[in-house]
Coordinates of C-alpha atoms and ligand atoms in Angstrom, one line a residue:
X207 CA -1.0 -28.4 16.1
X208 CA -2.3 -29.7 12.8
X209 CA -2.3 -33.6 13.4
X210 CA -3.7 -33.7 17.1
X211 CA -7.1 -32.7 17.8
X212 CA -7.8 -30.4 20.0
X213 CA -11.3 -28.3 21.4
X214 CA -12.4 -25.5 19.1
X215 CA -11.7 -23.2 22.1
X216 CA -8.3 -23.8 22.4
X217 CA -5.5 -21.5 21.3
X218 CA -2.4 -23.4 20.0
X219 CA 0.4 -22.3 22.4
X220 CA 3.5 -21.4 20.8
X221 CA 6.0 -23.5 22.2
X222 CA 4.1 -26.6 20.6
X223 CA 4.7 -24.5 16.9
X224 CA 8.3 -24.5 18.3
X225 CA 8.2 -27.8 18.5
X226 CA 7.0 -28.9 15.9
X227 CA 8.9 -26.4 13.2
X228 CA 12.0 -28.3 15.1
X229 CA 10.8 -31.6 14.9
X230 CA 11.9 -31.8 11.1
X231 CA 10.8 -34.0 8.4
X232 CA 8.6 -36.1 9.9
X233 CA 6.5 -33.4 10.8
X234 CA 6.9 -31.2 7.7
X235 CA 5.6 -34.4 6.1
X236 CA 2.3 -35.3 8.2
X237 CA 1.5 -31.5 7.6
X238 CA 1.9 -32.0 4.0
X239 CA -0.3 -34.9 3.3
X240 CA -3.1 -32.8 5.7
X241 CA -2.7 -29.9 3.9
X242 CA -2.4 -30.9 0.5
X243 CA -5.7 -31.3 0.8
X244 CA -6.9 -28.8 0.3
X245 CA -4.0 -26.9 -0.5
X246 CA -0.9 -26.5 -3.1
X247 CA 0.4 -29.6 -4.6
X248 CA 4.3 -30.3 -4.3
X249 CA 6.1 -32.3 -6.8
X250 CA 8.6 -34.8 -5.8
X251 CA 11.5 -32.5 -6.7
X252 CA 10.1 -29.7 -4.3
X253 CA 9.7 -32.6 -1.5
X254 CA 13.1 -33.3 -1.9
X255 CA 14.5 -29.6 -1.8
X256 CA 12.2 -28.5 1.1
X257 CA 14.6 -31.7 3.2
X258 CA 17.5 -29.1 3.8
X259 CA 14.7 -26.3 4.3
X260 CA 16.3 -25.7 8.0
X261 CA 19.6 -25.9 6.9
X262 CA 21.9 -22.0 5.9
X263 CA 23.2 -24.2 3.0
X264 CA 19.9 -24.5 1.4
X265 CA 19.8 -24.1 -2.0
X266 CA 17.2 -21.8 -3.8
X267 CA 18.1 -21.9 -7.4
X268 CA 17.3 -25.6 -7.0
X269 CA 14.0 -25.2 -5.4
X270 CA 13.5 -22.9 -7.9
X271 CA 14.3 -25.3 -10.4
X272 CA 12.3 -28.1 -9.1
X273 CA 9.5 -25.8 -8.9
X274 CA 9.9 -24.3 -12.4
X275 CA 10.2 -20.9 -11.4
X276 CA 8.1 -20.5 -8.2
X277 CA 10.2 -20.7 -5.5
X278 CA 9.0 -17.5 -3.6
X279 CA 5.3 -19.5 -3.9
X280 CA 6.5 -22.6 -2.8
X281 CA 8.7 -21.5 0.0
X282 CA 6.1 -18.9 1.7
X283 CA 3.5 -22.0 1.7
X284 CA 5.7 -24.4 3.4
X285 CA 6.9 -21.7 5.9
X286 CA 3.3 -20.7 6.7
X287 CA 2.7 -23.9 7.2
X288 CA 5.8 -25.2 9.2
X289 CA 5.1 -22.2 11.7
X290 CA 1.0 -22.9 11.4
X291 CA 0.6 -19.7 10.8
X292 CA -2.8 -20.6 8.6
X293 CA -4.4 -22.5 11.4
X294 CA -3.9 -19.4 13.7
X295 CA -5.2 -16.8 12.3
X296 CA -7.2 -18.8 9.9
X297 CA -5.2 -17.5 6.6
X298 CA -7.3 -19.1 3.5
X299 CA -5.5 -21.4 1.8
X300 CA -6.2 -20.3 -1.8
X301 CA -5.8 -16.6 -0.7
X302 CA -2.1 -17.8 0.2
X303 CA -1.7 -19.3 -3.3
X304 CA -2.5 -16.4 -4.9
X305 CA -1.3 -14.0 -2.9
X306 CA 2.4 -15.7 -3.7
X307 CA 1.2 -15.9 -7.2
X308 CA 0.5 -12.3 -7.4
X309 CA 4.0 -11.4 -5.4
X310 CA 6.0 -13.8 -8.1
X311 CA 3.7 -11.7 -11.2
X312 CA 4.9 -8.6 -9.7
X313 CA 8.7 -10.0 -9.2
X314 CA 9.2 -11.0 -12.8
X315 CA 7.8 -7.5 -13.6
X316 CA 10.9 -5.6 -14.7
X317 CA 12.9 -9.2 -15.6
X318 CA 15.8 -8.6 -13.0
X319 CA 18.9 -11.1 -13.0
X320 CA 18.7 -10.0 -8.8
X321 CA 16.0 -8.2 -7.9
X322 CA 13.4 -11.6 -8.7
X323 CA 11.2 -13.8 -7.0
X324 CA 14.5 -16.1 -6.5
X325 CA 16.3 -13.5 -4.4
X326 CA 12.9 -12.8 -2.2
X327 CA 12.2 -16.7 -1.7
X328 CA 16.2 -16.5 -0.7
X329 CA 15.4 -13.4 2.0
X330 CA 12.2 -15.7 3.2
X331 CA 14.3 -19.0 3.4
X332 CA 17.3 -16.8 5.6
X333 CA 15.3 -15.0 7.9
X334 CA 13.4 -18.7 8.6
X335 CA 17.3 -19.8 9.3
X336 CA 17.9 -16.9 11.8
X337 CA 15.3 -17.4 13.3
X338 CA 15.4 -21.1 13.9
X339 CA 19.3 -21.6 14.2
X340 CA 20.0 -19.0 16.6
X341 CA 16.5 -19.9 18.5
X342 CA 15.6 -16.3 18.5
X343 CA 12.0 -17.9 17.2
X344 CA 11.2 -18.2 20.8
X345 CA 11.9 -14.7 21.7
X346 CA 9.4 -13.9 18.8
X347 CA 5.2 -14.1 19.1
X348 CA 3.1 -15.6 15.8
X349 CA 2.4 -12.6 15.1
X350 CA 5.6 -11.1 14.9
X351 CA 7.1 -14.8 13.2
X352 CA 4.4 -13.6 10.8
X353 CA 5.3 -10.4 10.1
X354 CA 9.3 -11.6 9.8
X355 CA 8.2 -14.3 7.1
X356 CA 5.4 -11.4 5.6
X357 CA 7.8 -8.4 5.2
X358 CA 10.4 -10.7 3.9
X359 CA 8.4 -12.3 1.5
X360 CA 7.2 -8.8 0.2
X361 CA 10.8 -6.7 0.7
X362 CA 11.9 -5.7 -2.9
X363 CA 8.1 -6.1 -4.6
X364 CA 8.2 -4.9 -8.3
X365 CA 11.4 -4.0 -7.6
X366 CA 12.8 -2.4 -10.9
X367 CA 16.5 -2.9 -10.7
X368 CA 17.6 0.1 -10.2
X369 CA 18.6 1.7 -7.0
X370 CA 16.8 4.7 -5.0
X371 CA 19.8 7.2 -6.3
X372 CA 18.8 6.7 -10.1
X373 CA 15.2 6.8 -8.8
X374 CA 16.0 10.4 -7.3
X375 CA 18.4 11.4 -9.9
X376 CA 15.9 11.0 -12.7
X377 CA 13.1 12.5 -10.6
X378 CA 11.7 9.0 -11.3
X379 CA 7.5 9.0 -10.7
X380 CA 8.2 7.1 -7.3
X381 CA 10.6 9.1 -6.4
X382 CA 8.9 12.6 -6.1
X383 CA 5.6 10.3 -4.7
X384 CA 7.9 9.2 -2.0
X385 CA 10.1 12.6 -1.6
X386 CA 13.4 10.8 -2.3
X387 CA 12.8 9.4 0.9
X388 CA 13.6 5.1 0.8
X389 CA 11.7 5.6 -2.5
X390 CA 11.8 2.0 -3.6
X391 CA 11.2 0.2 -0.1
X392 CA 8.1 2.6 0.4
X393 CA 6.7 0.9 -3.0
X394 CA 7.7 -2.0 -2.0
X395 CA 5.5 -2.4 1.2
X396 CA 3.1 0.0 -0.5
X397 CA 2.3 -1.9 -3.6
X398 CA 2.1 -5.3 -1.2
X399 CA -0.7 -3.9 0.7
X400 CA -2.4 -3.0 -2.6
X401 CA -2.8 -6.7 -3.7
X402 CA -4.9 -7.7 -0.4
X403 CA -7.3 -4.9 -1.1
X404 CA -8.3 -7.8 -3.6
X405 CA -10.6 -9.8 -1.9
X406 CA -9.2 -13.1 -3.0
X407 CA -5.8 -12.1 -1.9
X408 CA -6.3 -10.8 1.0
X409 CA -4.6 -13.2 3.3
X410 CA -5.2 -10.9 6.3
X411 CA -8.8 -11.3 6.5
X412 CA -9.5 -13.0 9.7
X413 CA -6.6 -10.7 11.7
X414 CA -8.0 -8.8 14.8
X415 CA -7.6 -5.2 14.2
X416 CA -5.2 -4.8 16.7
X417 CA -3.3 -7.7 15.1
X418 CA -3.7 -6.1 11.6
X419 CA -2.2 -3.3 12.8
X420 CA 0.7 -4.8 14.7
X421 CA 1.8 -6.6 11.8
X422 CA 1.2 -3.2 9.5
X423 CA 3.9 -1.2 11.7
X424 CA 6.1 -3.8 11.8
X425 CA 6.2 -4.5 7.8
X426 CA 6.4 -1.2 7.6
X427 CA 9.4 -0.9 9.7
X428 CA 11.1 -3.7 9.1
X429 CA 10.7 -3.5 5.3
X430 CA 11.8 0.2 5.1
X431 CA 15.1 -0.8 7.2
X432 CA 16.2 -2.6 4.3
X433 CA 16.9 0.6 2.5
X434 CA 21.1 0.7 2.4
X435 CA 21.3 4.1 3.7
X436 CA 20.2 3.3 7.1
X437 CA 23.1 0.4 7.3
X438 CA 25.5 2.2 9.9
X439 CA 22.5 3.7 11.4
X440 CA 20.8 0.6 12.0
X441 CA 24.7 -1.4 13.3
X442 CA 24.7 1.7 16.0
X443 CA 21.9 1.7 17.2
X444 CA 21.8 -2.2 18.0
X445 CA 25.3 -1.7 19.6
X446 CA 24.3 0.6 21.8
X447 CA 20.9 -1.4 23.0
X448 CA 23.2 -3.9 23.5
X449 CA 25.2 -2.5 25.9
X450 CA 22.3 -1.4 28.0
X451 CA 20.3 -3.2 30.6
X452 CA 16.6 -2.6 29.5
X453 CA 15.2 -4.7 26.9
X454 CA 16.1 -4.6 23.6
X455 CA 13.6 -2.6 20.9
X456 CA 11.9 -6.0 19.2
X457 CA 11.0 -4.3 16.2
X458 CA 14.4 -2.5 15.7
X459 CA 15.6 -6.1 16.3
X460 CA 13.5 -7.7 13.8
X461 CA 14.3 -5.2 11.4
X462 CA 17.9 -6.3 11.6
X463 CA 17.4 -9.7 11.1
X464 CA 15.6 -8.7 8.2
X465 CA 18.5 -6.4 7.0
X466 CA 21.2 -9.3 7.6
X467 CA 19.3 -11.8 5.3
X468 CA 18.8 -9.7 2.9
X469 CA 22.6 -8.9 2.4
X470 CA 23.1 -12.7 3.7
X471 CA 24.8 -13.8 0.3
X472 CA 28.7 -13.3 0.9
X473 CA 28.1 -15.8 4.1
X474 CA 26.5 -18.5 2.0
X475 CA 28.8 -21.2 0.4
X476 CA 31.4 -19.9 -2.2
X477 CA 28.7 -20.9 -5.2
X478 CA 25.8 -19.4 -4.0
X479 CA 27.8 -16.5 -3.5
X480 CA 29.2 -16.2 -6.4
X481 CA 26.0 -16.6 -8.5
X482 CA 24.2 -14.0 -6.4
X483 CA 27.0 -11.4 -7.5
X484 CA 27.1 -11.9 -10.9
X485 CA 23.2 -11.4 -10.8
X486 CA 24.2 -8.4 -9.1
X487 CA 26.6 -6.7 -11.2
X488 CA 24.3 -7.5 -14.2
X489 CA 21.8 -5.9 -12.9
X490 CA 23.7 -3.0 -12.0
X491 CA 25.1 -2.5 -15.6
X492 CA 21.8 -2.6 -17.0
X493 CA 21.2 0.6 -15.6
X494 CA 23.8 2.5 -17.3
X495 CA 22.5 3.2 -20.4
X496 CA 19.4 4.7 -19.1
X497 CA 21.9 6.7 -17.2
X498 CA 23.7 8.3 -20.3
X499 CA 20.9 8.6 -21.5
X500 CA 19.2 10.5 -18.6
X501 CA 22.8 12.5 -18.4
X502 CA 22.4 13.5 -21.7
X503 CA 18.7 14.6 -21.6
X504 CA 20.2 16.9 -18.7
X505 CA 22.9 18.1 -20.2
X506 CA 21.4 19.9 -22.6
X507 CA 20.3 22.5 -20.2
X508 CA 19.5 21.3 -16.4
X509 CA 22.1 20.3 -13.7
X510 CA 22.5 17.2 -12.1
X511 CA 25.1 15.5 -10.0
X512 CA 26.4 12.7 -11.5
X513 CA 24.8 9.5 -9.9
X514 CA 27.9 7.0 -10.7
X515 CA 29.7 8.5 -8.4
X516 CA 27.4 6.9 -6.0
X517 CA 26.9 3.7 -8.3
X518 CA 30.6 2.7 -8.6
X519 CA 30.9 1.9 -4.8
X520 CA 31.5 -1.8 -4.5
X521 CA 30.8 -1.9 -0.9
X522 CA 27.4 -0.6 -2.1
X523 CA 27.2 -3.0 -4.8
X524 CA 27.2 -5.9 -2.7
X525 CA 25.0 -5.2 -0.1
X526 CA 22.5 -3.3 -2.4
Ligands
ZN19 ZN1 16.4 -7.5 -1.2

């Protein structure tokens, strides 16, 4: 690990990560004055957040607070740090800066009350709870532990607070460039990759090229699964692995995980909850006047279903 010394030659061994991720404070804390170093500064206020870090009542509006508006920067570095995911496969510290920098630039892009950098560090922080709490973080290898904290970390990039119907309805850019197929998850993970191809972002650099492309499928997967329409899809086919005797499809497993945190909110406390769906609901009213507006564009001569149909489902307004 971090603090003990150990020969060039040798590989940490994941149970020690394991270890020390449970270990708690203590441990988050002699990582933090090693890799402050060299690495991102917390204030006090951050300190003091990141101490219910392992904890599903965490509190992300007040680590973003206490960050002033970086929590999905913050909460990537302390997690690639708790799981020492730098020191194996030597990730470069300033490359993870900016990387989360660029993430959070692309996040504030279209100004969502939902859809932000807040709800991504939230996904980030919830899939580092299931993981931890239900101790399925053994099951997992570093490189999938990174791909979980990756894909969540990159899961609604530039999202731009609408949903895929209004994308396809329009005949939006993305949409016919994806084939009204999961139009805004394909950007998502799409638009992700195209930061690293910056050299100073790329916090990939030193994978293998069998681990660059272990971690690609599985972003890919996991990060597409996120897309609503695959919901009952998804809940079957897990039920019926379950119920099986051969092993259980990781990625299909990972993708779940992914899927629950990301439509974790309604089992968070009541005021999390509640502030989650209000972001929600303005963000899905924004969209309706872009939708008259669309309607009435096509009414003048070209036919469309009407999208609200689809739109005014509350089930789908929650778990959006
Ligand atoms: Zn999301």
């Amino acid at each position: 690990m971090g603090m003990t010394k150990r020969r060039p030659e040798e590989k940490p061994k994941f149970r020690s990560i394991v270890h020390a991720v449970q270990a708690g404070i203590f441990v988050e804390r002699m990582y933090r004055r090693t890799s402050n170093m060299v690495g991102l500064a917390y204030p006090p206020e951050v300190i003091s957040t990141f101490k219910d870090v392992d904890k599903w009542s965490f509190d992300v509006f007040a680590l973003n607070e206490a960050s002033t508006g970086h929590s999905l920067k913050f909460m990537m570095y302390e997690l690639f740090t708790r799981y020492d995911l730098m020191n194996r496969f030597k990730i470069p510290v300033p490359s993870l800066i900016s990387f989360g920098e660029a993430l959070e630039i692309g996040y504030s892009k279209y100004k969502n009350p939902y859809h932000n950098l807040i709800h991504a560090a939230d996904v980030t922080h919830t899939v580092h709870c299931i993981m931890l709490l239900t101790g399925i973080m053994h099951w997992l290898t570093e490189l999938e532990i990174l791909a979980m904290i990756f894909a969540a970390a990159v899961h609604d990039y530039e999202h731009n607070g609408t949903t895929n119907n209004f994308h396809i309805q329009t005949r939006s850019d993305v949409a016919i460039l994806y084939n009204d197929r999961s139009v805004l998850e394909n950007h998502h993970v799409s638009a992700a990759y195209r930061i690293m191809q910056e050299e100073e972002m790329n916090i990939l650099v030193n994978l293998t090229k069998d681990e660059w492309r272990e971690l690609r499928n599985l972003v890919i997967e996991m990060v597409l699964s996120t897309d609503m329409s695959g919901h009952f899809q998804q809940i079957k086919t897990m039920r019926h692995s379950l119920q099986q005797t051969e092993g259980i499809d990781k990625a299909k497993a990972m993708s779940l995980i992914l899927h629950a945190a990301d439509i974790s909110h309604p089992a968070k406390s009541w005021e999390l909850h509640y502030r989650w769906t209000m972001a929600l609901m303005e963000e899905f009213f924004r969209q309706v006047p872009f939708f008259n507006a669309f309607l009435n564009f096509a009414s003048a001569g070209r036919s469309v279903v009407h999208p609200a149909c689809g739109f005014l489902d509350p089930f789908l307004m929650i778990m959006a």
